[in-house]
Amino acid sequence: VLETLGALVNVAPPSEEVIKAYESHISPYKKTLVLAIGGPTKAYFYTPEIIQNLIHHLDRVLSKAPMNLLITFSRRTDSATKSSILQWASKIPDAFVWNDFGPNPYSFFLERGDFFVVTQDSISMICDISFTGRPVYVAKLQGKHRRFEKFFQEMAKSGRMRWFQGELELWKYKPLREVYRIASAIKN
């Protein structure tokens, strides 16, 4: 039995079509913050207070340094959360929200993001972002799950993630490439 830290992901670079569709939405002269919002699960759920707290922390970050802001939602994102984020983002001049039209920009967001804020409910998105080796900030939600908590402890201990509290800084860590480690173990 081989144990993994999180999901097995292999992030591919964006296609030319995706790059052409979205590169005009970011300024090359600014850092880029990617906000990835998941959705409620059996273990974690969203409340209006949690979303308002997330927005407050994001406002704090954006007031300190102008940045490109790229926002994506998962298929699980509930309408109330989506509405609150969309309403807030409409007031941010350099925000781009993918609205499910055009090619999926997720690979572009992963390639171009300097900082990532992702909600606690999605280990897959956290692993995708950790594949890049760039700062991963996890926004806390309400709820708890033993397996998820163990994952967060290991990710924090290895320097791959930090809890989002309205501050961003660049740091380096060894990218999470579990897919290669497991493939090598199986091969040998």
Tab-separated table of N, CA, C and O in Angstrom, residues 53-177:
chain	number	residue	atom	x	y	z
A	53	ASN	N	-15.791	37.448	5.985
A	53	ASN	CA	-14.445	37.445	6.560
A	53	ASN	C	-13.388	37.246	5.467
A	53	ASN	O	-12.354	37.925	5.450
A	54	LEU	N	-13.660	36.330	4.540
A	54	LEU	CA	-12.750	36.118	3.407
A	54	LEU	C	-12.618	37.399	2.588
A	54	LEU	O	-11.502	37.823	2.250
A	55	ILE	N	-13.737	38.037	2.289
A	55	ILE	CA	-13.726	39.288	1.519
A	55	ILE	C	-12.945	40.373	2.275
A	55	ILE	O	-12.146	41.103	1.682
A	56	HIS	N	-13.148	40.456	3.574
A	56	HIS	CA	-12.417	41.436	4.396
A	56	HIS	C	-10.907	41.203	4.287
A	56	HIS	O	-10.126	42.140	4.085
A	57	HIS	N	-10.476	39.945	4.393
A	57	HIS	CA	-9.053	39.617	4.270
A	57	HIS	C	-8.524	39.939	2.868
A	57	HIS	O	-7.401	40.448	2.725
A	58	LEU	N	-9.318	39.638	1.844
A	58	LEU	CA	-8.897	39.940	0.467
A	58	LEU	C	-8.783	41.452	0.254
A	58	LEU	O	-7.827	41.923	-0.376
A	59	ASP	N	-9.740	42.217	0.780
A	59	ASP	CA	-9.670	43.680	0.679
A	59	ASP	C	-8.397	44.200	1.330
A	59	ASP	O	-7.752	45.115	0.810
A	60	ARG	N	-8.040	43.618	2.464
A	60	ARG	CA	-6.827	44.032	3.170
A	60	ARG	C	-5.586	43.810	2.301
A	60	ARG	O	-4.724	44.682	2.190
A	61	VAL	N	-5.526	42.655	1.648
A	61	VAL	CA	-4.399	42.339	0.766
A	61	VAL	C	-4.356	43.313	-0.409
A	61	VAL	O	-3.306	43.877	-0.731
A	62	LEU	N	-5.496	43.506	-1.059
A	62	LEU	CA	-5.542	44.333	-2.261
A	62	LEU	C	-5.338	45.815	-1.957
A	62	LEU	O	-4.911	46.569	-2.838
A	63	SER	N	-5.622	46.253	-0.732
A	63	SER	CA	-5.395	47.660	-0.372
A	63	SER	C	-3.905	47.955	-0.206
A	63	SER	O	-3.482	49.090	-0.317
A	64	LYS	N	-3.111	46.918	0.060
A	64	LYS	CA	-1.673	47.100	0.267
A	64	LYS	C	-0.895	47.146	-1.041
A	64	LYS	O	0.132	47.803	-1.124
A	65	ALA	N	-1.352	46.399	-2.036
A	65	ALA	CA	-0.631	46.346	-3.314
A	65	ALA	C	-1.622	46.024	-4.425
A	65	ALA	O	-2.326	45.021	-4.351
A	66	PRO	N	-1.673	46.870	-5.447
A	66	PRO	CA	-2.560	46.546	-6.577
A	66	PRO	C	-2.113	45.248	-7.231
A	66	PRO	O	-0.917	45.034	-7.444
A	67	MET	N	-3.052	44.382	-7.504
A	67	MET	CA	-2.760	43.089	-8.124
A	67	MET	C	-3.818	42.743	-9.144
A	67	MET	O	-4.948	43.207	-9.059
A	68	ASN	N	-3.416	41.885	-10.073
A	68	ASN	CA	-4.408	41.222	-10.906
A	68	ASN	C	-5.130	40.241	-9.986
A	68	ASN	O	-4.513	39.630	-9.117
A	69	LEU	N	-6.428	40.081	-10.197
A	69	LEU	CA	-7.210	39.125	-9.411
A	69	LEU	C	-7.966	38.225	-10.374
A	69	LEU	O	-8.776	38.702	-11.175
A	70	LEU	N	-7.665	36.937	-10.317
A	70	LEU	CA	-8.338	35.942	-11.150
A	70	LEU	C	-9.180	35.059	-10.235
A	70	LEU	O	-8.660	34.541	-9.241
A	71	ILE	N	-10.452	34.889	-10.568
A	71	ILE	CA	-11.362	34.146	-9.690
A	71	ILE	C	-12.007	33.011	-10.465
A	71	ILE	O	-12.495	33.197	-11.579
A	72	THR	N	-12.017	31.848	-9.824
A	72	THR	CA	-12.701	30.696	-10.402
A	72	THR	C	-13.511	30.007	-9.306
A	72	THR	O	-13.143	30.027	-8.137
A	73	PHE	N	-14.616	29.424	-9.714
A	73	PHE	CA	-15.497	28.685	-8.816
A	73	PHE	C	-15.494	27.215	-9.228
A	73	PHE	O	-15.251	26.896	-10.389
A	74	SER	N	-15.796	26.355	-8.272
A	74	SER	CA	-15.950	24.943	-8.624
A	74	SER	C	-17.414	24.687	-8.976
A	74	SER	O	-18.276	25.551	-8.778
A	75	ARG	N	-17.690	23.495	-9.474
A	75	ARG	CA	-19.078	23.129	-9.780
A	75	ARG	C	-19.911	23.061	-8.504
A	75	ARG	O	-21.120	23.136	-8.549
A	76	ARG	N	-19.258	22.900	-7.359
A	76	ARG	CA	-19.955	22.777	-6.082
A	76	ARG	C	-20.288	24.111	-5.426
A	76	ARG	O	-20.985	24.153	-4.420
A	77	THR	N	-19.761	25.219	-5.951
A	77	THR	CA	-19.976	26.506	-5.305
A	77	THR	C	-21.471	26.823	-5.267
A	77	THR	O	-22.145	26.794	-6.296
A	78	ASP	N	-21.963	27.130	-4.078
A	78	ASP	CA	-23.396	27.439	-3.934
A	78	ASP	C	-23.687	28.855	-4.431
A	78	ASP	O	-22.802	29.704	-4.506
A	79	SER	N	-24.943	29.102	-4.767
A	79	SER	CA	-25.328	30.375	-5.386
A	79	SER	C	-25.121	31.566	-4.450
A	79	SER	O	-24.751	32.650	-4.902
A	80	ALA	N	-25.344	31.412	-3.154
A	80	ALA	CA	-25.173	32.536	-2.227
A	80	ALA	C	-23.698	32.948	-2.146
A	80	ALA	O	-23.375	34.143	-2.162
A	81	THR	N	-22.815	31.975	-2.066
A	81	THR	CA	-21.375	32.269	-2.023
A	81	THR	C	-20.938	32.931	-3.324
A	81	THR	O	-20.247	33.953	-3.324
A	82	LYS	N	-21.363	32.346	-4.428
A	82	LYS	CA	-20.997	32.887	-5.741
A	82	LYS	C	-21.488	34.326	-5.876
A	82	LYS	O	-20.747	35.207	-6.312
A	83	SER	N	-22.714	34.578	-5.479
A	83	SER	CA	-23.294	35.922	-5.571
A	83	SER	C	-22.499	36.930	-4.741
A	83	SER	O	-22.204	38.036	-5.206
A	84	SER	N	-22.129	36.557	-3.522
A	84	SER	CA	-21.357	37.462	-2.661
A	84	SER	C	-19.995	37.777	-3.266
A	84	SER	O	-19.562	38.936	-3.272
A	85	ILE	N	-19.322	36.768	-3.772
A	85	ILE	CA	-17.999	36.972	-4.376
A	85	ILE	C	-18.119	37.808	-5.648
A	85	ILE	O	-17.313	38.724	-5.883
A	86	LEU	N	-19.122	37.511	-6.476
A	86	LEU	CA	-19.317	38.284	-7.710
A	86	LEU	C	-19.617	39.751	-7.409
A	86	LEU	O	-19.095	40.651	-8.077
A	87	GLN	N	-20.452	39.992	-6.424
A	87	GLN	CA	-20.790	41.371	-6.050
A	87	GLN	C	-19.533	42.109	-5.581
A	87	GLN	O	-19.281	43.242	-5.984
A	88	TRP	N	-18.737	41.455	-4.753
A	88	TRP	CA	-17.494	42.058	-4.288
A	88	TRP	C	-16.526	42.285	-5.448
A	88	TRP	O	-15.945	43.360	-5.591
A	89	ALA	N	-16.341	41.289	-6.302
A	89	ALA	CA	-15.381	41.380	-7.406
A	89	ALA	C	-15.752	42.463	-8.409
A	89	ALA	O	-14.868	43.034	-9.054
A	90	SER	N	-17.027	42.754	-8.542
A	90	SER	CA	-17.460	43.778	-9.507
A	90	SER	C	-16.898	45.160	-9.147
A	90	SER	O	-16.857	46.047	-9.997
A	91	LYS	N	-16.463	45.328	-7.919
A	91	LYS	CA	-15.914	46.613	-7.464
A	91	LYS	C	-14.380	46.659	-7.566
A	91	LYS	O	-13.771	47.676	-7.252
A	92	ILE	N	-13.775	45.555	-7.972
A	92	ILE	CA	-12.316	45.473	-8.051
A	92	ILE	C	-11.905	45.700	-9.510
A	92	ILE	O	-12.246	44.896	-10.385
A	93	PRO	N	-11.183	46.779	-9.797
A	93	PRO	CA	-10.864	47.108	-11.197
A	93	PRO	C	-10.105	46.014	-11.955
A	93	PRO	O	-10.342	45.810	-13.131
A	94	ASP	N	-9.181	45.340	-11.311
A	94	ASP	CA	-8.357	44.354	-12.013
A	94	ASP	C	-8.798	42.918	-11.755
A	94	ASP	O	-7.988	42.001	-11.805
A	95	ALA	N	-10.092	42.738	-11.510
A	95	ALA	CA	-10.608	41.384	-11.259
A	95	ALA	C	-11.154	40.778	-12.546
A	95	ALA	O	-11.805	41.449	-13.342
A	96	PHE	N	-10.868	39.502	-12.721
A	96	PHE	CA	-11.456	38.734	-13.812
A	96	PHE	C	-12.073	37.480	-13.201
A	96	PHE	O	-11.397	36.726	-12.502
A	97	VAL	N	-13.358	37.296	-13.449
A	97	VAL	CA	-14.069	36.125	-12.952
A	97	VAL	C	-14.459	35.268	-14.141
A	97	VAL	O	-15.126	35.744	-15.069
A	98	TRP	N	-14.037	34.018	-14.103
A	98	TRP	CA	-14.457	33.122	-15.177
A	98	TRP	C	-15.935	32.800	-14.988
A	98	TRP	O	-16.378	32.377	-13.932
A	99	ASN	N	-16.707	33.034	-16.047
A	99	ASN	CA	-18.154	32.882	-15.974
A	99	ASN	C	-18.666	31.662	-16.733
A	99	ASN	O	-19.816	31.645	-17.178
A	100	ASP	N	-17.831	30.678	-16.921
A	100	ASP	CA	-18.180	29.435	-17.626
A	100	ASP	C	-18.335	29.611	-19.131
A	100	ASP	O	-18.837	28.718	-19.805
A	101	PHE	N	-17.932	30.760	-19.665
A	101	PHE	CA	-17.948	30.966	-21.112
A	101	PHE	C	-16.515	30.965	-21.617
A	101	PHE	O	-15.622	31.501	-20.983
A	102	GLY	N	-16.306	30.355	-22.757
A	102	GLY	CA	-14.962	30.252	-23.305
A	102	GLY	C	-14.241	29.065	-22.698
A	102	GLY	O	-14.776	28.361	-21.839
A	103	PRO	N	-13.015	28.845	-23.147
A	103	PRO	CA	-12.267	27.691	-22.635
A	103	PRO	C	-11.998	27.851	-21.130
A	103	PRO	O	-11.871	28.965	-20.623
A	104	ASN	N	-11.905	26.740	-20.440
A	104	ASN	CA	-11.647	26.758	-19.003
A	104	ASN	C	-10.243	27.334	-18.751
A	104	ASN	O	-9.259	26.806	-19.254
A	105	PRO	N	-10.160	28.415	-17.954
A	105	PRO	CA	-8.863	29.073	-17.739
A	105	PRO	C	-8.034	28.510	-16.584
A	105	PRO	O	-6.995	29.068	-16.239
A	106	TYR	N	-8.462	27.418	-15.978
A	106	TYR	CA	-7.818	26.924	-14.762
A	106	TYR	C	-6.306	26.724	-14.948
A	106	TYR	O	-5.520	27.151	-14.109
A	107	SER	N	-5.892	26.119	-16.053
A	107	SER	CA	-4.453	25.899	-16.274
A	107	SER	C	-3.716	27.235	-16.444
A	107	SER	O	-2.575	27.379	-16.005
A	108	PHE	N	-4.369	28.207	-17.050
A	108	PHE	CA	-3.793	29.547	-17.194
A	108	PHE	C	-3.637	30.195	-15.819
A	108	PHE	O	-2.599	30.786	-15.509
A	109	PHE	N	-4.673	30.085	-14.987
A	109	PHE	CA	-4.612	30.645	-13.636
A	109	PHE	C	-3.453	30.022	-12.854
A	109	PHE	O	-2.716	30.719	-12.161
A	110	LEU	N	-3.301	28.699	-12.968
A	110	LEU	CA	-2.223	28.018	-12.257
A	110	LEU	C	-0.852	28.470	-12.750
A	110	LEU	O	0.084	28.632	-11.971
A	111	GLU	N	-0.730	28.681	-14.040
A	111	GLU	CA	0.555	29.099	-14.601
A	111	GLU	C	0.897	30.541	-14.251
A	111	GLU	O	2.053	30.869	-13.993
A	112	ARG	N	-0.089	31.415	-14.250
A	112	ARG	CA	0.181	32.843	-14.088
A	112	ARG	C	0.051	33.364	-12.660
A	112	ARG	O	0.461	34.478	-12.369
A	113	GLY	N	-0.531	32.588	-11.768
A	113	GLY	CA	-0.704	33.055	-10.396
A	113	GLY	C	0.615	33.179	-9.648
A	113	GLY	O	1.483	32.319	-9.769
A	114	ASP	N	0.747	34.270	-8.897
A	114	ASP	CA	1.893	34.434	-7.999
A	114	ASP	C	1.530	33.986	-6.592
A	114	ASP	O	2.369	33.494	-5.853
A	115	PHE	N	0.262	34.212	-6.231
A	115	PHE	CA	-0.288	33.821	-4.933
A	115	PHE	C	-1.625	33.146	-5.192
A	115	PHE	O	-2.351	33.521	-6.112
A	116	PHE	N	-1.975	32.206	-4.323
A	116	PHE	CA	-3.246	31.503	-4.451
A	116	PHE	C	-3.953	31.474	-3.109
A	116	PHE	O	-3.339	31.141	-2.086
A	117	VAL	N	-5.233	31.806	-3.122
A	117	VAL	CA	-6.091	31.622	-1.957
A	117	VAL	C	-7.159	30.636	-2.390
A	117	VAL	O	-7.865	30.853	-3.370
A	118	VAL	N	-7.250	29.524	-1.670
A	118	VAL	CA	-8.191	28.461	-2.016
A	118	VAL	C	-8.958	28.072	-0.761
A	118	VAL	O	-8.402	28.084	0.343
A	119	THR	N	-10.215	27.745	-0.923
A	119	THR	CA	-11.018	27.375	0.240
A	119	THR	C	-10.670	25.977	0.733
A	119	THR	O	-10.227	25.119	-0.030
A	120	GLN	N	-10.898	25.752	2.002
A	120	GLN	CA	-10.470	24.567	2.741
A	120	GLN	C	-11.135	23.275	2.282
A	120	GLN	O	-10.631	22.194	2.562
A	121	ASP	N	-12.221	23.349	1.573
A	121	ASP	CA	-12.999	22.155	1.222
A	121	ASP	C	-12.426	21.346	0.069
A	121	ASP	O	-12.890	20.243	-0.185
A	122	SER	N	-11.433	21.858	-0.643
A	122	SER	CA	-10.975	21.171	-1.846
A	122	SER	C	-9.508	20.768	-1.780
A	122	SER	O	-8.613	21.553	-2.123
A	123	ILE	N	-9.262	19.533	-1.370
A	123	ILE	CA	-7.890	19.010	-1.375
A	123	ILE	C	-7.354	18.973	-2.802
A	123	ILE	O	-6.179	19.265	-3.033
A	124	SER	N	-8.201	18.666	-3.761
A	124	SER	CA	-7.746	18.603	-5.160
A	124	SER	C	-7.200	19.942	-5.631
A	124	SER	O	-6.124	20.002	-6.240
A	125	MET	N	-7.934	21.032	-5.374
A	125	MET	CA	-7.444	22.342	-5.806
A	125	MET	C	-6.169	22.720	-5.058
A	125	MET	O	-5.247	23.292	-5.639
A	126	ILE	N	-6.094	22.398	-3.775
A	126	ILE	CA	-4.892	22.695	-2.999
A	126	ILE	C	-3.703	21.932	-3.581
A	126	ILE	O	-2.602	22.480	-3.722
A	127	CYS	N	-3.912	20.677	-3.962
A	127	CYS	CA	-2.835	19.876	-4.561
A	127	CYS	C	-2.445	20.399	-5.945
A	127	CYS	O	-1.257	20.440	-6.276
A	128	ASP	N	-3.435	20.797	-6.748
A	128	ASP	CA	-3.134	21.397	-8.052
A	128	ASP	C	-2.208	22.597	-7.879
A	128	ASP	O	-1.209	22.738	-8.579
A	129	ILE	N	-2.561	23.461	-6.949
A	129	ILE	CA	-1.794	24.682	-6.733
A	129	ILE	C	-0.416	24.354	-6.153
A	129	ILE	O	0.595	24.943	-6.550
A	130	SER	N	-0.363	23.387	-5.244
A	130	SER	CA	0.922	22.994	-4.639
A	130	SER	C	1.869	22.396	-5.666
A	130	SER	O	3.082	22.399	-5.465
A	131	PHE	N	1.334	21.887	-6.755
A	131	PHE	CA	2.150	21.361	-7.853
A	131	PHE	C	3.024	22.462	-8.446
A	131	PHE	O	4.108	22.205	-8.948
A	132	THR	N	2.545	23.740	-8.369
A	132	THR	CA	3.263	24.872	-8.977
A	132	THR	C	4.464	25.323	-8.157
A	132	THR	O	5.350	25.992	-8.683
A	133	GLY	N	4.459	25.028	-6.862
A	133	GLY	CA	5.534	25.498	-5.998
A	133	GLY	C	5.378	26.940	-5.559
A	133	GLY	O	6.283	27.512	-4.956
A	134	ARG	N	4.218	27.537	-5.831
A	134	ARG	CA	3.971	28.929	-5.443
A	134	ARG	C	3.095	29.004	-4.199
A	134	ARG	O	2.406	28.038	-3.868
A	135	PRO	N	3.095	30.158	-3.505
A	135	PRO	CA	2.382	30.275	-2.234
A	135	PRO	C	0.897	29.878	-2.300
A	135	PRO	O	0.143	30.386	-3.117
A	136	VAL	N	0.537	28.961	-1.395
A	136	VAL	CA	-0.837	28.471	-1.265
A	136	VAL	C	-1.355	28.903	0.100
A	136	VAL	O	-0.829	28.477	1.133
A	137	TYR	N	-2.378	29.735	0.072
A	137	TYR	CA	-3.052	30.148	1.306
A	137	TYR	C	-4.425	29.490	1.317
A	137	TYR	O	-5.158	29.561	0.327
A	138	VAL	N	-4.753	28.877	2.437
A	138	VAL	CA	-6.031	28.174	2.554
A	138	VAL	C	-6.960	28.986	3.454
A	138	VAL	O	-6.602	29.338	4.580
A	139	ALA	N	-8.149	29.279	2.918
A	139	ALA	CA	-9.171	30.020	3.661
A	139	ALA	C	-10.012	29.034	4.464
A	139	ALA	O	-10.601	28.112	3.895
A	140	LYS	N	-10.052	29.244	5.773
A	140	LYS	CA	-10.790	28.340	6.656
A	140	LYS	C	-12.298	28.470	6.461
A	140	LYS	O	-12.814	29.555	6.208
A	141	LEU	N	-12.955	27.330	6.617
A	141	LEU	CA	-14.411	27.249	6.551
A	141	LEU	C	-14.922	26.692	7.875
A	141	LEU	O	-14.146	26.396	8.776
A	142	GLN	N	-16.225	26.526	7.953
A	142	GLN	CA	-16.809	25.903	9.136
A	142	GLN	C	-16.866	24.401	8.922
A	142	GLN	O	-17.201	23.941	7.834
A	143	GLY	N	-16.513	23.650	9.963
A	143	GLY	CA	-16.545	22.211	9.871
A	143	GLY	C	-15.174	21.624	10.118
A	143	GLY	O	-14.189	22.340	10.327
A	144	LYS	N	-15.114	20.303	10.076
A	144	LYS	CA	-13.863	19.604	10.351
A	144	LYS	C	-13.974	18.183	9.823
A	144	LYS	O	-15.052	17.596	9.812
A	145	HIS	N	-12.837	17.641	9.410
A	145	HIS	CA	-12.775	16.259	8.966
A	145	HIS	C	-11.390	15.734	9.320
A	145	HIS	O	-10.381	16.356	8.976
A	146	ARG	N	-11.331	14.599	9.989
A	146	ARG	CA	-10.063	14.044	10.478
A	146	ARG	C	-9.022	13.905	9.371
A	146	ARG	O	-7.875	14.317	9.502
A	147	ARG	N	-9.406	13.330	8.232
A	147	ARG	CA	-8.454	13.114	7.142
A	147	ARG	C	-7.967	14.450	6.560
A	147	ARG	O	-6.785	14.614	6.262
A	148	PHE	N	-8.877	15.398	6.406
A	148	PHE	CA	-8.494	16.716	5.898
A	148	PHE	C	-7.547	17.399	6.878
A	148	PHE	O	-6.555	18.015	6.464
A	149	GLU	N	-7.857	17.321	8.167
A	149	GLU	CA	-7.015	17.976	9.173
A	149	GLU	C	-5.594	17.412	9.140
A	149	GLU	O	-4.627	18.161	9.265
A	150	LYS	N	-5.460	16.107	8.966
A	150	LYS	CA	-4.133	15.482	8.860
A	150	LYS	C	-3.406	16.017	7.623
A	150	LYS	O	-2.208	16.332	7.671
A	151	PHE	N	-4.126	16.138	6.510
A	151	PHE	CA	-3.561	16.690	5.281
A	151	PHE	C	-3.047	18.113	5.515
A	151	PHE	O	-1.919	18.452	5.144
A	152	PHE	N	-3.877	18.965	6.151
A	152	PHE	CA	-3.466	20.354	6.389
A	152	PHE	C	-2.242	20.414	7.301
A	152	PHE	O	-1.343	21.224	7.068
A	153	GLN	N	-2.189	19.563	8.307
A	153	GLN	CA	-1.027	19.539	9.192
A	153	GLN	C	0.239	19.188	8.417
A	153	GLN	O	1.277	19.827	8.584
A	154	GLU	N	0.153	18.161	7.569
A	154	GLU	CA	1.318	17.748	6.776
A	154	GLU	C	1.726	18.827	5.770
A	154	GLU	O	2.915	19.066	5.569
A	155	MET	N	0.748	19.450	5.135
A	155	MET	CA	1.057	20.504	4.166
A	155	MET	C	1.715	21.699	4.839
A	155	MET	O	2.685	22.259	4.325
A	156	ALA	N	1.212	22.102	6.002
A	156	ALA	CA	1.794	23.227	6.727
A	156	ALA	C	3.196	22.868	7.229
A	156	ALA	O	4.130	23.671	7.115
A	157	LYS	N	3.348	21.657	7.757
A	157	LYS	CA	4.647	21.208	8.277
A	157	LYS	C	5.710	21.184	7.175
A	157	LYS	O	6.865	21.535	7.405
A	158	SER	N	5.305	20.826	5.959
A	158	SER	CA	6.249	20.764	4.840
A	158	SER	C	6.450	22.132	4.175
A	158	SER	O	7.211	22.243	3.213
A	159	GLY	N	5.753	23.161	4.672
A	159	GLY	CA	5.911	24.512	4.129
A	159	GLY	C	5.153	24.754	2.839
A	159	GLY	O	5.393	25.739	2.156
A	160	ARG	N	4.218	23.877	2.494
A	160	ARG	CA	3.500	23.999	1.224
A	160	ARG	C	2.235	24.843	1.307
A	160	ARG	O	1.692	25.215	0.276
A	161	MET	N	1.731	25.104	2.504
A	161	MET	CA	0.534	25.931	2.635
A	161	MET	C	0.587	26.717	3.935
A	161	MET	O	1.292	26.345	4.865
A	162	ARG	N	-0.167	27.795	3.934
A	162	ARG	CA	-0.372	28.595	5.136
A	162	ARG	C	-1.848	28.955	5.201
A	162	ARG	O	-2.526	29.001	4.173
A	163	TRP	N	-2.330	29.216	6.389
A	163	TRP	CA	-3.715	29.657	6.543
A	163	TRP	C	-3.817	31.118	6.135
A	163	TRP	O	-2.941	31.929	6.452
A	164	PHE	N	-4.881	31.462	5.415
A	164	PHE	CA	-5.061	32.828	4.918
A	164	PHE	C	-5.648	33.704	6.017
A	164	PHE	O	-6.726	33.419	6.541
A	165	GLN	N	-4.911	34.771	6.339
A	165	GLN	CA	-5.353	35.697	7.381
A	165	GLN	C	-5.226	37.147	6.936
A	165	GLN	O	-5.055	38.036	7.758
A	166	GLY	N	-5.274	37.374	5.627
A	166	GLY	CA	-5.226	38.735	5.120
A	166	GLY	C	-3.835	39.267	4.859
A	166	GLY	O	-3.660	40.470	4.682
A	167	GLU	N	-2.856	38.390	4.828
A	167	GLU	CA	-1.475	38.769	4.520
A	167	GLU	C	-0.945	37.825	3.456
A	167	GLU	O	-1.265	36.641	3.461
A	168	LEU	N	-0.119	38.356	2.548
A	168	LEU	CA	0.526	37.526	1.537
A	168	LEU	C	2.023	37.772	1.555
A	168	LEU	O	2.465	38.910	1.701
A	169	GLU	N	2.771	36.709	1.409
A	169	GLU	CA	4.210	36.842	1.201
A	169	GLU	C	4.651	35.700	0.298
A	169	GLU	O	4.018	34.646	0.257
A	170	LEU	N	5.726	35.963	-0.421
A	170	LEU	CA	6.285	34.929	-1.284
A	170	LEU	C	7.159	34.008	-0.455
A	170	LEU	O	7.875	34.465	0.436
A	171	TRP	N	7.093	32.736	-0.723
A	171	TRP	CA	8.006	31.782	-0.112
A	171	TRP	C	8.187	30.625	-1.073
A	171	TRP	O	7.397	30.434	-1.982
A	172	LYS	N	9.237	29.889	-0.865
A	172	LYS	CA	9.571	28.748	-1.729
A	172	LYS	C	9.396	27.452	-0.956
A	172	LYS	O	9.631	27.405	0.252
A	173	TYR	N	9.033	26.409	-1.663
A	173	TYR	CA	8.945	25.072	-1.097
A	173	TYR	C	9.077	24.067	-2.229
A	173	TYR	O	8.974	24.430	-3.403
A	174	LYS	N	9.323	22.836	-1.851
A	174	LYS	CA	9.406	21.774	-2.853
A	174	LYS	C	7.980	21.485	-3.350
A	174	LYS	O	7.107	21.117	-2.554
A	175	PRO	N	7.719	21.675	-4.656
A	175	PRO	CA	6.370	21.433	-5.176
A	175	PRO	C	5.889	20.017	-4.846
A	175	PRO	O	6.685	19.084	-4.749
A	176	LEU	N	4.597	19.899	-4.666
A	176	LEU	CA	3.984	18.606	-4.361
A	176	LEU	C	3.802	17.845	-5.674
A	176	LEU	O	2.957	18.196	-6.495
A	177	ARG	N	4.596	16.827	-5.859
A	177	ARG	CA	4.576	16.038	-7.095
A	177	ARG	C	4.386	14.562	-6.763
A	177	ARG	O	5.172	13.706	-7.159
